[in-house]
Coordinates of C-alpha atoms in Angstrom, one line a residue:
M1 CA -16.2 15.8 43.8
K2 CA -14.7 17.8 47.0
V3 CA -14.5 21.4 47.6
A4 CA -11.7 22.7 49.3
I5 CA -11.9 26.1 51.0
L6 CA -8.8 28.0 52.3
A7 CA -9.9 29.3 55.7
G8 CA -6.5 29.7 57.7
G9 CA -5.4 33.3 56.9
L10 CA -4.8 36.1 59.6
G11 CA -7.2 38.3 57.8
S12 CA -5.0 41.5 59.0
R13 CA -6.8 44.0 56.8
L14 CA -9.9 43.3 58.6
S15 CA -8.6 43.4 62.1
E16 CA -11.6 44.9 63.6
E17 CA -13.5 41.7 63.2
T18 CA -10.4 39.1 63.0
D19 CA -8.7 40.0 66.3
I20 CA -11.3 37.6 68.1
K21 CA -12.3 35.5 65.1
P22 CA -11.0 34.1 61.6
K23 CA -12.1 35.7 58.7
P24 CA -14.5 33.0 57.5
M25 CA -16.3 33.4 60.7
V26 CA -17.2 37.1 60.2
E27 CA -20.8 37.2 59.8
I28 CA -23.0 38.4 57.1
G29 CA -27.0 38.5 57.8
G30 CA -26.1 36.4 61.0
K31 CA -24.3 33.8 59.3
P32 CA -20.5 33.2 58.7
I33 CA -19.4 34.0 55.4
L34 CA -18.1 30.2 55.2
W35 CA -21.6 29.2 55.6
H36 CA -22.8 31.5 52.6
I37 CA -19.8 29.8 50.5
M38 CA -20.6 26.5 51.5
M39 CA -24.5 26.9 50.8
H40 CA -23.5 28.2 47.3
Y41 CA -21.8 25.1 46.6
Y42 CA -24.3 22.7 48.1
R43 CA -27.1 24.4 46.0
Y44 CA -25.2 23.0 43.1
G45 CA -25.0 19.5 44.4
F46 CA -21.6 19.5 46.1
D47 CA -21.4 18.3 49.7
E48 CA -18.0 17.0 50.4
F49 CA -15.6 19.9 51.8
V50 CA -12.0 20.0 52.7
I51 CA -11.4 23.2 54.9
A52 CA -7.9 24.3 55.3
L53 CA -7.6 25.8 59.0
G54 CA -4.8 28.0 60.3
Y55 CA -5.3 31.1 62.4
K56 CA -7.9 30.7 65.1
G57 CA -9.1 27.4 63.3
D58 CA -10.6 26.0 66.7
S59 CA -13.3 28.7 66.0
I60 CA -14.2 27.2 62.8
K61 CA -14.3 23.7 64.3
R62 CA -16.4 24.7 67.2
W63 CA -18.9 26.7 64.8
M64 CA -19.0 23.4 62.7
I65 CA -19.8 21.0 65.5
D66 CA -22.3 23.6 67.0
F67 CA -24.4 23.9 63.5
S68 CA -24.4 20.3 63.2
Q69 CA -25.8 19.4 66.5
C70 CA -27.8 22.5 67.2
E71 CA -29.3 23.9 63.8
G72 CA -32.7 23.6 63.3
D73 CA -35.7 22.5 65.7
L74 CA -34.7 20.5 68.7
I75 CA -36.6 18.4 71.2
V76 CA -34.8 18.2 74.6
S77 CA -35.4 15.5 77.3
T78 CA -33.8 16.1 80.6
R79 CA -33.4 12.4 80.6
S80 CA -32.8 11.0 77.1
G81 CA -30.9 14.0 75.8
V82 CA -31.6 16.2 72.6
R83 CA -33.1 15.0 69.3
R84 CA -34.0 16.9 66.2
R85 CA -37.6 17.4 65.3
T86 CA -36.8 17.7 61.5
A87 CA -33.6 17.4 59.4
E88 CA -34.8 18.6 56.1
S89 CA -34.0 22.2 56.4
I90 CA -30.3 21.0 57.6
P91 CA -27.8 20.8 54.6
D92 CA -26.2 17.2 54.5
W93 CA -22.2 18.0 54.3
H94 CA -19.4 16.0 55.0
V95 CA -16.5 18.3 56.3
D96 CA -12.9 17.5 56.5
L97 CA -11.2 20.2 58.9
V98 CA -7.7 20.1 58.5
E99 CA -4.9 21.8 60.4
T100 CA -2.5 23.4 57.8
G101 CA -0.3 25.6 60.1
L102 CA -0.7 29.2 61.4
Y103 CA 1.7 30.8 58.8
T104 CA 1.5 28.5 55.9
N105 CA 1.1 30.4 52.8
T106 CA -1.8 29.6 50.3
G107 CA 0.1 27.3 48.3
G108 CA 1.4 25.3 51.0
R109 CA -2.2 24.8 52.7
I110 CA -3.4 23.4 49.3
K111 CA -0.5 21.1 49.1
R112 CA -1.5 19.8 53.0
L113 CA -4.9 18.9 51.6
A114 CA -3.2 16.5 48.8
E115 CA -3.7 13.5 51.3
T116 CA -7.3 14.3 52.0
I117 CA -8.3 15.2 48.3
G118 CA -6.5 12.2 46.9
D119 CA -5.9 11.6 43.1
N120 CA -9.1 13.2 42.1
R121 CA -10.5 16.3 40.6
F122 CA -11.3 19.1 43.2
M123 CA -12.7 22.6 43.3
L124 CA -11.0 25.4 45.3
T125 CA -12.1 28.8 46.4
W126 CA -11.1 31.2 49.2
G127 CA -13.0 31.5 52.5
D128 CA -13.7 35.2 52.2
G129 CA -15.3 35.6 48.8
V130 CA -19.1 35.1 47.4
S131 CA -20.5 35.2 44.0
D132 CA -23.5 33.8 41.9
I133 CA -21.2 31.9 39.6
N134 CA -22.9 28.9 38.0
L135 CA -20.7 26.1 39.3
H136 CA -22.2 23.7 36.8
D137 CA -21.0 25.8 33.9
L138 CA -17.9 26.5 35.3
L139 CA -17.4 22.5 35.7
R140 CA -18.5 22.0 32.1
F141 CA -15.9 24.5 30.9
H142 CA -13.1 22.9 32.7
E143 CA -13.9 19.6 31.5
A144 CA -14.1 20.9 27.9
H145 CA -10.8 22.4 27.6
G146 CA -8.6 19.3 29.1
K147 CA -6.2 21.5 30.9
L148 CA -5.1 21.0 34.7
A149 CA -6.6 24.3 36.0
T150 CA -9.3 26.7 35.7
M151 CA -9.5 30.0 37.2
T152 CA -12.6 32.1 37.6
A153 CA -12.0 35.8 36.3
V154 CA -14.1 38.4 37.4
R155 CA -14.4 42.0 37.4
P156 CA -14.0 43.6 40.7
P157 CA -16.8 45.9 42.2
A158 CA -15.6 49.6 41.6
R159 CA -14.8 51.5 44.9
F160 CA -17.2 54.5 43.9
G161 CA -20.4 55.1 41.8
H162 CA -20.3 54.9 38.2
L163 CA -21.5 57.7 36.2
L164 CA -22.6 58.2 32.4
F165 CA -23.0 61.9 30.9
A166 CA -24.4 63.7 28.0
G167 CA -22.6 67.0 28.2
D168 CA -23.0 67.8 31.9
Q169 CA -26.2 65.7 32.5
V170 CA -25.9 62.5 34.0
T171 CA -27.7 60.2 32.2
E172 CA -27.0 56.9 34.3
F173 CA -25.8 56.4 37.9
N174 CA -24.8 52.9 39.2
E175 CA -23.9 52.6 42.8
K176 CA -20.7 50.7 43.0
P177 CA -21.2 48.5 40.0
Q178 CA -18.8 45.8 38.6
T179 CA -16.0 47.5 36.7
A180 CA -16.6 47.6 33.0
E181 CA -13.3 46.4 32.0
G182 CA -10.0 44.7 33.6
W183 CA -10.4 41.0 34.9
I184 CA -8.8 39.5 38.0
N185 CA -8.5 36.2 39.9
G186 CA -11.9 35.5 41.7
A187 CA -10.7 32.0 42.8
F188 CA -13.7 29.4 42.3
F189 CA -11.0 27.3 40.9
V190 CA -11.3 23.6 39.2
L191 CA -8.1 21.8 39.4
E192 CA -6.8 18.3 38.5
P193 CA -4.6 16.7 41.1
K194 CA -1.1 17.2 39.1
V195 CA -1.5 20.6 40.2
F196 CA 0.0 19.7 43.8
D197 CA 3.1 19.1 41.8
Y198 CA 3.5 22.7 40.9
I199 CA 3.6 23.8 44.7
D200 CA 6.7 23.5 46.1
G201 CA 6.0 23.7 49.8
D202 CA 4.7 25.7 52.9
T203 CA 6.1 28.8 51.9
T204 CA 4.7 28.9 48.4
Q205 CA 2.1 31.3 47.2
F206 CA -0.4 29.9 45.1
E207 CA -1.2 32.9 43.4
K208 CA 2.5 33.3 42.3
E209 CA 4.8 30.6 41.4
P210 CA 2.1 27.8 40.6
L211 CA -0.4 30.0 38.7
E212 CA 2.6 31.6 36.8
R213 CA 4.2 28.1 35.9
L214 CA 0.5 26.9 34.9
A215 CA 0.1 29.7 32.6
A216 CA 3.6 29.4 31.1
D217 CA 3.0 25.6 30.4
G218 CA -0.3 26.6 29.0
E219 CA -2.2 24.8 31.6
L220 CA -4.3 27.7 33.2
M221 CA -7.6 28.7 31.5
A222 CA -9.9 31.3 32.7
Y223 CA -13.9 30.9 32.9
R224 CA -15.1 34.7 32.7
H225 CA -17.9 35.6 34.9
D226 CA -19.7 38.8 34.2
G227 CA -22.2 38.2 37.3
F228 CA -21.8 39.1 41.1
W229 CA -18.6 38.8 42.7
Q230 CA -17.4 40.3 46.0
C231 CA -14.3 39.5 48.4
M232 CA -14.4 40.6 52.0
D233 CA -10.9 42.0 52.5
T234 CA -11.7 45.1 54.7
L235 CA -14.3 46.4 57.0
R236 CA -15.5 48.5 54.0
D237 CA -16.1 45.1 51.9
K238 CA -17.9 43.7 55.1
R239 CA -20.1 46.3 55.5
R240 CA -21.3 46.6 51.8
L241 CA -22.1 42.6 51.8
Q242 CA -24.2 43.2 54.9
K243 CA -26.0 46.2 53.4
T244 CA -26.6 44.2 50.0
W245 CA -28.1 41.3 52.2
E246 CA -30.3 43.8 54.2
K247 CA -31.9 44.9 50.9
G248 CA -33.7 41.4 50.7
H249 CA -32.1 38.9 48.3
A250 CA -28.5 38.9 47.9
P251 CA -27.2 38.0 44.6
W252 CA -24.8 35.3 45.9
M253 CA -27.7 33.5 47.9
T254 CA -28.5 31.4 45.0
W255 CA -30.1 28.3 47.2
E256 CA -32.6 30.8 48.0
A257 CA -33.6 31.7 44.4
S258 CA -33.8 27.8 43.6
A259 CA -36.2 27.2 46.6

């Protein structure tokens, strides 16, 4: 099954970083957030990716080429060239990098991937959000209900610390937890190919008409994920993810927990 990742947006709310690179190339722990997302899927056995490029897409292409050629230990011979000492630590990905236009909206980018994805079920997520979601459980949920689309519903992280009181005494303090109520679209979709029929063209925003029509037709289901989820919309979000990574084990790095 292929995994589509939207990586073409302008990232204007993170302009401190995205003036020189696309948002999926913003680094957490020395690696682009795109790498973190792909490694999470790979941990669950998904190794075929289709990446929708747009703004500064050449940066993603160059990184992907450099990653495939330069990652890991290398042996360099000035006459015979370069060879890798071992490939065991390098993920075995197949990646289609598809140009989907500079100003194409999210729905339009998905529609432009139709030829590459083909008439097959596929996964889809944004190139700026990480989670510890169990992708096997997500897929089983989708297969069980038989509808066209599954969206992962998440509780967003609170902006500030959460307090519990007994009178004026603080009985519990949780620094920026996930909110206790309210669900939002956390991406990490599973979609049937008929979803392409719900997208009109380049100007379509997937989060608007297509999802609204799928819901109205009874074809949209929500997989509720209570665990870790965090998008990277702003510099504040980026710093929070970096701080989480620096603490030792970031919750979304599920491939390390399974090693």
